[in-house]
Amino acid sequence: MSRIKFSRKWLALPYGIFMILFVIIPLLLILAYAFTDVDGHFTLENLTGFFGSASNINTILVSFIIGALNTVICLLLGYPVAYFLAHRDMKMPTAIVLLFIMPMWINFVLRTAATRDLLYWMGLNGGAHPYLCTMIGMVYNYLPFVILPLYTTMTKLDYSQIEASSDLGARPWQTFVKIVLPMSAPGIVSAATMVFMPTMSSYVISDVMGERKLSLIGNSIQLYFDQGLWHMGSIVAVIMLLLIAFGMVATKNVQKEENVRGNMW
Amino acid sequence: MVKQTTRILARVFVGIMLLIMYAPILLLMVFSFTEAKVIGSWTGFSLDLYPDLFRNTEIVTAVVNTVVVALSSAAVSTVLGTVGAIGIHYSGRRMKTALEGVSQIPIMNAEIVTALSLTILFVYFGVRFNFLTLLIGHVVLTLPFVVLSINPKLQQMDPNIYEAALDLGARPAHALRRIILPEIMPGIFSGFLLSVTLSLDDYIITAFTRDTSFATLSTYVYGVTSKKGTLPPTLRALTTLIFLVALLLLILMNLRGKKREEGTR
């Protein structure tokens, strides 16, 4: 009985090794880099240096505001679209949802540059209006990510409850606020998580649309990368990681729509 | 009567949203049929941008590189992810939780943090940036999504069939290939497609992990937009072609979906 019995769990081994090598160790390295100097000695100077600069504080504030604004605008625009597609007997609703997602199949940078060209053509210049143009670019990019989870939740809503509510004399807006909105909360939460953090950490859209006139957290990481300042880049990355972890803990107990990106196919 | 009006209003709203979403792409498509240097000044109908596009070796190389990276990283991710997903499914509870948790990291993490962490890993170990580092970057990006696509199929599977095959004398490798693989094939397929789309669309990880002489479509477009402002005319033709391919895929998928629906009836 010396033969090792084949067990299917060993198949996870190559996957586990890959994830340790290229996900866990790199993250540990970022942590180590964030709190060491070029000579490898422990230091808090990266941290104090980052928060000591007013422009970095500004970057974090701007990222928060743009991230929050983008989330709200995308939800305000995407929610009715998803609701109408799910509940106003449209023809071929899934095909229309796919149409909303299809721009994502055009290369991201090309798509963003096309949006900038459209704004140029309409007389809106990113150099003169960096914040407005960046916001428009963000909404263009993240709207499909909102419509998809919202639509999935809406199609699962228990329609009899909505009918019961109006049969019992609730006005349409009461039905909406008391029944539809709470029932679609999982979709709203996953849509918001799909938009808020990625907006804060993106740098391509703000670069292309805002013509490098404004800086988000993503831009400052990219800038340190360009200059080869790994230790400073790492401290910003750690701050970003903390924000993401905070967001995950905050929404931990809320039911979410699973695997929103994977639903594309 | 009221219902009729809200239905029309709902359709108009969805229609307008679609029009706004597609405005940048439609504008580029219209102006791909004129040689005008800038969008807005129509200089007569011409198809010359299309042969120009194929004569531009820089763009053609970038497109070919993009496809090569997407297909090879998706292939690696699909193999590693399929084997990994089977392994995770049959792991003990603790190992399963750990591996599933690790899989969530690249999904939840900001892409720029993943990109920076990989860069630091390669810099720390003195690895020169080349095709392999880029490939690893894209595998990290796509691998968790493959596992996520396959996981539900494994859970739906009847666990007794595999045992039955072993009882009937099949060796484990044989049973895996003939019993489990066919059962989870749809998940493998959608995981592969999702990997390809994620990789085709990627800019950030590509920019951080590539050898700077290796251009993909994303890095090429980013390079020219940051230099010149509006997109060069040939890229209008390229956008049109990419859009048409995406539209064709969408129609094919829709037809396939319809056929499958009819088949189950």
mmCIF file of N, CA, C and O in Angstrom, chain A residues 117-200:
data_model
loop_
_atom_site.group_PDB
_atom_site.id
_atom_site.type_symbol
_atom_site.label_atom_id
_atom_site.label_comp_id
_atom_site.label_asym_id
_atom_site.label_seq_id
_atom_site.Cartn_x
_atom_site.Cartn_y
_atom_site.Cartn_z
ATOM 1 N N ASP A 117 -13.099 62.596 -28.990
ATOM 2 C CA ASP A 117 -13.298 63.185 -30.316
ATOM 3 C C ASP A 117 -14.713 63.737 -30.467
ATOM 4 O O ASP A 117 -14.915 64.789 -31.068
ATOM 5 N N LEU A 118 -15.691 63.007 -29.909
ATOM 6 C CA LEU A 118 -17.091 63.472 -29.981
ATOM 7 C C LEU A 118 -17.241 64.807 -29.251
ATOM 8 O O LEU A 118 -17.840 65.747 -29.774
ATOM 9 N N LEU A 119 -16.645 64.883 -28.051
ATOM 10 C CA LEU A 119 -16.759 66.116 -27.272
ATOM 11 C C LEU A 119 -16.050 67.279 -27.978
ATOM 12 O O LEU A 119 -16.540 68.403 -27.990
ATOM 13 N N TYR A 120 -14.902 66.986 -28.584
ATOM 14 C CA TYR A 120 -14.178 67.986 -29.370
ATOM 15 C C TYR A 120 -15.068 68.555 -30.460
ATOM 16 O O TYR A 120 -15.157 69.758 -30.662
ATOM 17 N N TRP A 121 -15.719 67.596 -31.145
ATOM 18 C CA TRP A 121 -16.585 67.950 -32.267
ATOM 19 C C TRP A 121 -17.742 68.824 -31.797
ATOM 20 O O TRP A 121 -18.214 69.699 -32.507
ATOM 21 N N MET A 122 -18.204 68.561 -30.561
ATOM 22 C CA MET A 122 -19.301 69.354 -30.013
ATOM 23 C C MET A 122 -18.787 70.636 -29.367
ATOM 24 O O MET A 122 -19.563 71.386 -28.775
ATOM 25 N N GLY A 123 -17.485 70.867 -29.449
ATOM 26 C CA GLY A 123 -16.923 72.107 -28.923
ATOM 27 C C GLY A 123 -16.532 72.043 -27.459
ATOM 28 O O GLY A 123 -16.308 73.060 -26.817
ATOM 29 N N LEU A 124 -16.470 70.829 -26.914
ATOM 30 C CA LEU A 124 -16.100 70.677 -25.508
ATOM 31 C C LEU A 124 -14.656 70.185 -25.447
ATOM 32 O O LEU A 124 -14.351 69.082 -25.888
ATOM 33 N N ASN A 125 -13.793 71.016 -24.908
ATOM 34 C CA ASN A 125 -12.366 70.735 -24.951
ATOM 35 C C ASN A 125 -11.874 70.265 -23.574
ATOM 36 O O ASN A 125 -12.106 70.932 -22.568
ATOM 37 N N GLY A 126 -11.213 69.109 -23.558
ATOM 38 C CA GLY A 126 -10.736 68.546 -22.297
ATOM 39 C C GLY A 126 -9.729 69.438 -21.588
ATOM 40 O O GLY A 126 -9.647 69.445 -20.365
ATOM 41 N N GLY A 127 -8.963 70.201 -22.362
ATOM 42 C CA GLY A 127 -7.987 71.094 -21.761
ATOM 43 C C GLY A 127 -8.660 72.219 -20.988
ATOM 44 O O GLY A 127 -8.192 72.638 -19.941
ATOM 45 N N ALA A 128 -9.830 72.683 -21.533
ATOM 46 C CA ALA A 128 -10.532 73.791 -20.896
ATOM 47 C C ALA A 128 -11.482 73.308 -19.804
ATOM 48 O O ALA A 128 -11.712 74.014 -18.824
ATOM 49 N N HIS A 129 -12.050 72.124 -19.991
ATOM 50 C CA HIS A 129 -13.003 71.597 -19.000
ATOM 51 C C HIS A 129 -12.599 70.197 -18.555
ATOM 52 O O HIS A 129 -13.320 69.232 -18.813
ATOM 53 N N PRO A 130 -11.445 70.064 -17.892
ATOM 54 C CA PRO A 130 -10.952 68.705 -17.578
ATOM 55 C C PRO A 130 -11.915 67.899 -16.708
ATOM 56 O O PRO A 130 -12.098 66.717 -16.951
ATOM 57 N N TYR A 131 -12.553 68.545 -15.722
ATOM 58 C CA TYR A 131 -13.415 67.783 -14.807
ATOM 59 C C TYR A 131 -14.681 67.304 -15.505
ATOM 60 O O TYR A 131 -15.056 66.134 -15.385
ATOM 61 N N LEU A 132 -15.314 68.210 -16.254
ATOM 62 C CA LEU A 132 -16.535 67.853 -16.967
ATOM 63 C C LEU A 132 -16.254 66.725 -17.958
ATOM 64 O O LEU A 132 -16.969 65.714 -18.004
ATOM 65 N N CYS A 133 -15.189 66.872 -18.753
ATOM 66 C CA CYS A 133 -14.879 65.865 -19.771
ATOM 67 C C CYS A 133 -14.533 64.519 -19.125
ATOM 68 O O CYS A 133 -14.942 63.471 -19.614
ATOM 69 N N THR A 134 -13.799 64.561 -18.009
ATOM 70 C CA THR A 134 -13.464 63.312 -17.324
ATOM 71 C C THR A 134 -14.737 62.625 -16.822
ATOM 72 O O THR A 134 -14.904 61.416 -16.972
ATOM 73 N N MET A 135 -15.657 63.423 -16.248
ATOM 74 C CA MET A 135 -16.908 62.846 -15.759
ATOM 75 C C MET A 135 -17.673 62.171 -16.894
ATOM 76 O O MET A 135 -18.176 61.055 -16.748
ATOM 77 N N ILE A 136 -17.771 62.849 -18.041
ATOM 78 C CA ILE A 136 -18.502 62.271 -19.173
ATOM 79 C C ILE A 136 -17.832 60.969 -19.614
ATOM 80 O O ILE A 136 -18.486 59.955 -19.840
ATOM 81 N N GLY A 137 -16.498 60.997 -19.677
ATOM 82 C CA GLY A 137 -15.771 59.788 -20.068
ATOM 83 C C GLY A 137 -16.001 58.643 -19.091
ATOM 84 O O GLY A 137 -16.165 57.490 -19.486
ATOM 85 N N MET A 138 -16.027 58.972 -17.796
ATOM 86 C CA MET A 138 -16.267 57.948 -16.769
ATOM 87 C C MET A 138 -17.651 57.334 -16.936
ATOM 88 O O MET A 138 -17.815 56.112 -16.894
ATOM 89 N N VAL A 139 -18.671 58.178 -17.113
ATOM 90 C CA VAL A 139 -20.039 57.673 -17.244
ATOM 91 C C VAL A 139 -20.138 56.770 -18.478
ATOM 92 O O VAL A 139 -20.707 55.679 -18.417
ATOM 93 N N TYR A 140 -19.557 57.214 -19.585
ATOM 94 C CA TYR A 140 -19.560 56.389 -20.793
ATOM 95 C C TYR A 140 -18.970 55.010 -20.520
ATOM 96 O O TYR A 140 -19.479 54.005 -20.948
ATOM 97 N N ASN A 141 -17.871 54.992 -19.783
ATOM 98 C CA ASN A 141 -17.178 53.721 -19.586
ATOM 99 C C ASN A 141 -17.877 52.800 -18.590
ATOM 100 O O ASN A 141 -17.870 51.594 -18.755
ATOM 101 N N TYR A 142 -18.485 53.378 -17.541
ATOM 102 C CA TYR A 142 -18.994 52.518 -16.467
ATOM 103 C C TYR A 142 -20.487 52.214 -16.544
ATOM 104 O O TYR A 142 -20.967 51.338 -15.824
ATOM 105 N N LEU A 143 -21.215 52.917 -17.406
ATOM 106 C CA LEU A 143 -22.657 52.671 -17.506
ATOM 107 C C LEU A 143 -22.998 51.201 -17.806
ATOM 108 O O LEU A 143 -23.873 50.627 -17.154
ATOM 109 N N PRO A 144 -22.313 50.551 -18.768
ATOM 110 C CA PRO A 144 -22.639 49.136 -19.025
ATOM 111 C C PRO A 144 -22.454 48.258 -17.789
ATOM 112 O O PRO A 144 -23.242 47.346 -17.561
ATOM 113 N N PHE A 145 -21.445 48.559 -16.963
ATOM 114 C CA PHE A 145 -21.185 47.764 -15.760
ATOM 115 C C PHE A 145 -22.332 47.894 -14.757
ATOM 116 O O PHE A 145 -22.486 47.066 -13.872
ATOM 117 N N VAL A 146 -23.102 48.983 -14.856
ATOM 118 C CA VAL A 146 -24.216 49.209 -13.945
ATOM 119 C C VAL A 146 -25.476 48.527 -14.476
ATOM 120 O O VAL A 146 -26.224 47.901 -13.738
ATOM 121 N N ILE A 147 -25.687 48.653 -15.770
ATOM 122 C CA ILE A 147 -26.918 48.116 -16.367
ATOM 123 C C ILE A 147 -26.975 46.596 -16.223
ATOM 124 O O ILE A 147 -28.023 46.036 -15.896
ATOM 125 N N LEU A 148 -25.841 45.941 -16.401
ATOM 126 C CA LEU A 148 -25.834 44.474 -16.375
ATOM 127 C C LEU A 148 -26.291 43.884 -15.028
ATOM 128 O O LEU A 148 -27.272 43.137 -15.000
ATOM 129 N N PRO A 149 -25.659 44.227 -13.893
ATOM 130 C CA PRO A 149 -26.138 43.641 -12.626
ATOM 131 C C PRO A 149 -27.549 44.096 -12.264
ATOM 132 O O PRO A 149 -28.332 43.324 -11.712
ATOM 133 N N LEU A 150 -27.887 45.360 -12.586
ATOM 134 C CA LEU A 150 -29.225 45.853 -12.262
ATOM 135 C C LEU A 150 -30.272 45.063 -13.034
ATOM 136 O O LEU A 150 -31.287 44.641 -12.485
ATOM 137 N N TYR A 151 -30.008 44.834 -14.311
ATOM 138 C CA TYR A 151 -30.976 44.086 -15.131
ATOM 139 C C TYR A 151 -31.144 42.662 -14.605
ATOM 140 O O TYR A 151 -32.263 42.166 -14.506
ATOM 141 N N THR A 152 -30.019 42.014 -14.229
ATOM 142 C CA THR A 152 -30.090 40.648 -13.710
ATOM 143 C C THR A 152 -30.974 40.597 -12.464
ATOM 144 O O THR A 152 -31.795 39.703 -12.306
ATOM 145 N N THR A 153 -30.803 41.589 -11.553
ATOM 146 C CA THR A 153 -31.630 41.616 -10.345
ATOM 147 C C THR A 153 -33.096 41.861 -10.684
ATOM 148 O O THR A 153 -33.984 41.218 -10.132
ATOM 149 N N MET A 154 -33.336 42.806 -11.592
ATOM 150 C CA MET A 154 -34.723 43.175 -11.932
ATOM 151 C C MET A 154 -35.503 41.998 -12.493
ATOM 152 O O MET A 154 -36.680 41.841 -12.213
ATOM 153 N N THR A 155 -34.831 41.173 -13.310
ATOM 154 C CA THR A 155 -35.564 40.054 -13.919
ATOM 155 C C THR A 155 -35.947 39.024 -12.856
ATOM 156 O O THR A 155 -36.841 38.222 -13.073
ATOM 157 N N LYS A 156 -35.251 39.067 -11.698
ATOM 158 C CA LYS A 156 -35.543 38.087 -10.653
ATOM 159 C C LYS A 156 -36.568 38.608 -9.645
ATOM 160 O O LYS A 156 -36.948 37.896 -8.733
ATOM 161 N N LEU A 157 -36.974 39.883 -9.794
ATOM 162 C CA LEU A 157 -37.922 40.464 -8.835
ATOM 163 C C LEU A 157 -39.219 39.671 -8.829
ATOM 164 O O LEU A 157 -39.677 39.198 -9.854
ATOM 165 N N ASP A 158 -39.816 39.564 -7.638
ATOM 166 C CA ASP A 158 -41.097 38.870 -7.510
ATOM 167 C C ASP A 158 -42.207 39.839 -7.931
ATOM 168 O O ASP A 158 -42.579 40.736 -7.184
ATOM 169 N N TYR A 159 -42.698 39.651 -9.138
ATOM 170 C CA TYR A 159 -43.627 40.618 -9.695
ATOM 171 C C TYR A 159 -44.954 40.633 -8.960
ATOM 172 O O TYR A 159 -45.650 41.642 -8.936
ATOM 173 N N SER A 160 -45.310 39.484 -8.341
ATOM 174 C CA SER A 160 -46.609 39.425 -7.652
ATOM 175 C C SER A 160 -46.657 40.400 -6.477
ATOM 176 O O SER A 160 -47.694 40.964 -6.175
ATOM 177 N N GLN A 161 -45.474 40.633 -5.842
ATOM 178 C CA GLN A 161 -45.439 41.592 -4.729
ATOM 179 C C GLN A 161 -45.723 43.003 -5.217
ATOM 180 O O GLN A 161 -46.391 43.787 -4.546
ATOM 181 N N ILE A 162 -45.188 43.313 -6.399
ATOM 182 C CA ILE A 162 -45.411 44.643 -6.966
ATOM 183 C C ILE A 162 -46.897 44.818 -7.274
ATOM 184 O O ILE A 162 -47.508 45.843 -6.954
ATOM 185 N N GLU A 163 -47.493 43.778 -7.866
ATOM 186 C CA GLU A 163 -48.917 43.842 -8.187
ATOM 187 C C GLU A 163 -49.758 43.921 -6.925
ATOM 188 O O GLU A 163 -50.710 44.712 -6.843
ATOM 189 N N ALA A 164 -49.366 43.120 -5.912
ATOM 190 C CA ALA A 164 -50.107 43.123 -4.653
ATOM 191 C C ALA A 164 -50.111 44.520 -4.064
ATOM 192 O O ALA A 164 -51.150 45.018 -3.604
ATOM 193 N N SER A 165 -48.940 45.171 -4.111
ATOM 194 C CA SER A 165 -48.813 46.504 -3.552
ATOM 195 C C SER A 165 -49.767 47.485 -4.231
ATOM 196 O O SER A 165 -50.447 48.262 -3.566
ATOM 197 N N SER A 166 -49.858 47.434 -5.563
ATOM 198 C CA SER A 166 -50.757 48.382 -6.222
ATOM 199 C C SER A 166 -52.218 47.960 -6.053
ATOM 200 O O SER A 166 -53.109 48.805 -6.000
ATOM 201 N N ASP A 167 -52.465 46.646 -5.940
ATOM 202 C CA ASP A 167 -53.838 46.193 -5.681
ATOM 203 C C ASP A 167 -54.322 46.691 -4.328
ATOM 204 O O ASP A 167 -55.507 46.978 -4.143
ATOM 205 N N LEU A 168 -53.410 46.778 -3.398
ATOM 206 C CA LEU A 168 -53.772 47.212 -2.055
ATOM 207 C C LEU A 168 -53.809 48.727 -1.940
ATOM 208 O O LEU A 168 -53.913 49.275 -0.851
ATOM 209 N N GLY A 169 -53.678 49.400 -3.059
ATOM 210 C CA GLY A 169 -53.912 50.832 -3.078
ATOM 211 C C GLY A 169 -52.689 51.719 -2.999
ATOM 212 O O GLY A 169 -52.816 52.924 -2.834
ATOM 213 N N ALA A 170 -51.477 51.141 -3.092
ATOM 214 C CA ALA A 170 -50.287 51.988 -3.057
ATOM 215 C C ALA A 170 -50.181 52.756 -4.365
ATOM 216 O O ALA A 170 -50.510 52.248 -5.436
ATOM 217 N N ARG A 171 -49.725 53.995 -4.263
ATOM 218 C CA ARG A 171 -49.491 54.772 -5.476
ATOM 219 C C ARG A 171 -48.221 54.227 -6.142
ATOM 220 O O ARG A 171 -47.385 53.639 -5.469
ATOM 221 N N PRO A 172 -48.081 54.471 -7.444
ATOM 222 C CA PRO A 172 -46.901 53.919 -8.154
ATOM 223 C C PRO A 172 -45.581 54.254 -7.468
ATOM 224 O O PRO A 172 -44.718 53.400 -7.316
ATOM 225 N N TRP A 173 -45.448 55.535 -7.005
ATOM 226 C CA TRP A 173 -44.158 55.892 -6.397
ATOM 227 C C TRP A 173 -43.968 55.188 -5.060
ATOM 228 O O TRP A 173 -42.858 54.857 -4.660
ATOM 229 N N GLN A 174 -45.090 54.925 -4.346
ATOM 230 C CA GLN A 174 -44.982 54.185 -3.073
ATOM 231 C C GLN A 174 -44.520 52.756 -3.336
ATOM 232 O O GLN A 174 -43.642 52.239 -2.646
ATOM 233 N N THR A 175 -45.141 52.143 -4.342
ATOM 234 C CA THR A 175 -44.727 50.793 -4.730
ATOM 235 C C THR A 175 -43.246 50.779 -5.055
ATOM 236 O O THR A 175 -42.499 49.901 -4.634
ATOM 237 N N PHE A 176 -42.819 51.819 -5.780
ATOM 238 C CA PHE A 176 -41.424 51.872 -6.198
ATOM 239 C C PHE A 176 -40.495 51.995 -4.994
ATOM 240 O O PHE A 176 -39.553 51.212 -4.840
ATOM 241 N N VAL A 177 -40.783 52.938 -4.109
ATOM 242 C CA VAL A 177 -39.891 53.196 -2.982
ATOM 243 C C VAL A 177 -39.924 52.049 -1.979
ATOM 244 O O VAL A 177 -38.888 51.658 -1.439
ATOM 245 N N LYS A 178 -41.118 51.472 -1.753
ATOM 246 C CA LYS A 178 -41.232 50.481 -0.683
ATOM 247 C C LYS A 178 -41.010 49.045 -1.149
ATOM 248 O O LYS A 178 -40.682 48.180 -0.352
ATOM 249 N N ILE A 179 -41.226 48.775 -2.431
ATOM 250 C CA ILE A 179 -41.122 47.392 -2.898
ATOM 251 C C ILE A 179 -39.963 47.206 -3.881
ATOM 252 O O ILE A 179 -39.036 46.437 -3.641
ATOM 253 N N VAL A 180 -40.004 47.968 -4.974
ATOM 254 C CA VAL A 180 -39.038 47.726 -6.050
ATOM 255 C C VAL A 180 -37.619 48.055 -5.612
ATOM 256 O O VAL A 180 -36.690 47.265 -5.788
ATOM 257 N N LEU A 181 -37.456 49.244 -5.021
ATOM 258 C CA LEU A 181 -36.117 49.695 -4.632
ATOM 259 C C LEU A 181 -35.439 48.745 -3.638
ATOM 260 O O LEU A 181 -34.302 48.319 -3.876
ATOM 261 N N PRO A 182 -36.115 48.366 -2.533
ATOM 262 C CA PRO A 182 -35.456 47.428 -1.596
ATOM 263 C C PRO A 182 -35.159 46.073 -2.236
ATOM 264 O O PRO A 182 -34.110 45.486 -1.970
ATOM 265 N N MET A 183 -36.086 45.602 -3.099
ATOM 266 C CA MET A 183 -35.859 44.287 -3.701
ATOM 267 C C MET A 183 -34.689 44.303 -4.685
ATOM 268 O O MET A 183 -34.062 43.285 -4.922
ATOM 269 N N SER A 184 -34.406 45.480 -5.272
ATOM 270 C CA SER A 184 -33.312 45.530 -6.229
ATOM 271 C C SER A 184 -31.996 45.965 -5.585
ATOM 272 O O SER A 184 -31.008 46.204 -6.277
ATOM 273 N N ALA A 185 -31.993 46.047 -4.250
ATOM 274 C CA ALA A 185 -30.776 46.488 -3.539
ATOM 275 C C ALA A 185 -29.517 45.672 -3.877
ATOM 276 O O ALA A 185 -28.449 46.268 -4.054
ATOM 277 N N PRO A 186 -29.616 44.329 -3.992
ATOM 278 C CA PRO A 186 -28.383 43.590 -4.327
ATOM 279 C C PRO A 186 -27.742 44.079 -5.626
ATOM 280 O O PRO A 186 -26.531 44.242 -5.705
ATOM 281 N N GLY A 187 -28.588 44.352 -6.611
ATOM 282 C CA GLY A 187 -28.071 44.855 -7.890
ATOM 283 C C GLY A 187 -27.439 46.221 -7.739
ATOM 284 O O GLY A 187 -26.394 46.512 -8.314
ATOM 285 N N ILE A 188 -28.074 47.081 -6.915
ATOM 286 C CA ILE A 188 -27.539 48.439 -6.722
ATOM 287 C C ILE A 188 -26.178 48.377 -6.045
ATOM 288 O O ILE A 188 -25.229 49.038 -6.460
ATOM 289 N N VAL A 189 -26.073 47.518 -5.015
ATOM 290 C CA VAL A 189 -24.801 47.429 -4.282
ATOM 291 C C VAL A 189 -23.700 46.894 -5.194
ATOM 292 O O VAL A 189 -22.596 47.465 -5.256
ATOM 293 N N SER A 190 -23.994 45.826 -5.950
ATOM 294 C CA SER A 190 -22.894 45.320 -6.791
ATOM 295 C C SER A 190 -22.563 46.299 -7.899
ATOM 296 O O SER A 190 -21.400 46.438 -8.275
ATOM 297 N N ALA A 191 -23.578 47.009 -8.416
ATOM 298 C CA ALA A 191 -23.295 48.016 -9.442
ATOM 299 C C ALA A 191 -22.397 49.106 -8.870
ATOM 300 O O ALA A 191 -21.420 49.514 -9.499
ATOM 301 N N ALA A 192 -22.705 49.554 -7.640
ATOM 302 C CA ALA A 192 -21.912 50.618 -7.031
ATOM 303 C C ALA A 192 -20.467 50.170 -6.808
ATOM 304 O O ALA A 192 -19.527 50.928 -7.064
ATOM 305 N N THR A 193 -20.274 48.910 -6.354
ATOM 306 C CA THR A 193 -18.900 48.445 -6.140
ATOM 307 C C THR A 193 -18.158 48.298 -7.462
ATOM 308 O O THR A 193 -16.948 48.419 -7.507
ATOM 309 N N MET A 194 -18.908 48.033 -8.544
ATOM 310 C CA MET A 194 -18.269 47.911 -9.855
ATOM 311 C C MET A 194 -17.812 49.266 -10.391
ATOM 312 O O MET A 194 -17.032 49.336 -11.327
ATOM 313 N N VAL A 195 -18.361 50.355 -9.829
ATOM 314 C CA VAL A 195 -18.062 51.679 -10.367
ATOM 315 C C VAL A 195 -17.134 52.479 -9.449
ATOM 316 O O VAL A 195 -16.134 53.025 -9.902
ATOM 317 N N PHE A 196 -17.452 52.520 -8.153
ATOM 318 C CA PHE A 196 -16.787 53.473 -7.264
ATOM 319 C C PHE A 196 -15.265 53.287 -7.204
ATOM 320 O O PHE A 196 -14.501 54.182 -7.584
ATOM 321 N N MET A 197 -14.823 52.108 -6.754
ATOM 322 C CA MET A 197 -13.380 51.872 -6.612
ATOM 323 C C MET A 197 -12.644 51.949 -7.956
ATOM 324 O O MET A 197 -11.614 52.609 -8.051
ATOM 325 N N PRO A 198 -13.151 51.266 -9.005
ATOM 326 C CA PRO A 198 -12.443 51.368 -10.286
ATOM 327 C C PRO A 198 -12.321 52.803 -10.795
ATOM 328 O O PRO A 198 -11.313 53.161 -11.397
ATOM 329 N N THR A 199 -13.321 53.650 -10.528
ATOM 330 C CA THR A 199 -13.219 55.043 -10.969
ATOM 331 C C THR A 199 -12.063 55.738 -10.263
ATOM 332 O O THR A 199 -11.251 56.418 -10.890
ATOM 333 N N MET A 200 -11.979 55.532 -8.942
ATOM 334 C CA MET A 200 -10.927 56.192 -8.175
ATOM 335 C C MET A 200 -9.532 55.779 -8.616
ATOM 336 O O MET A 200 -8.600 56.562 -8.585
#
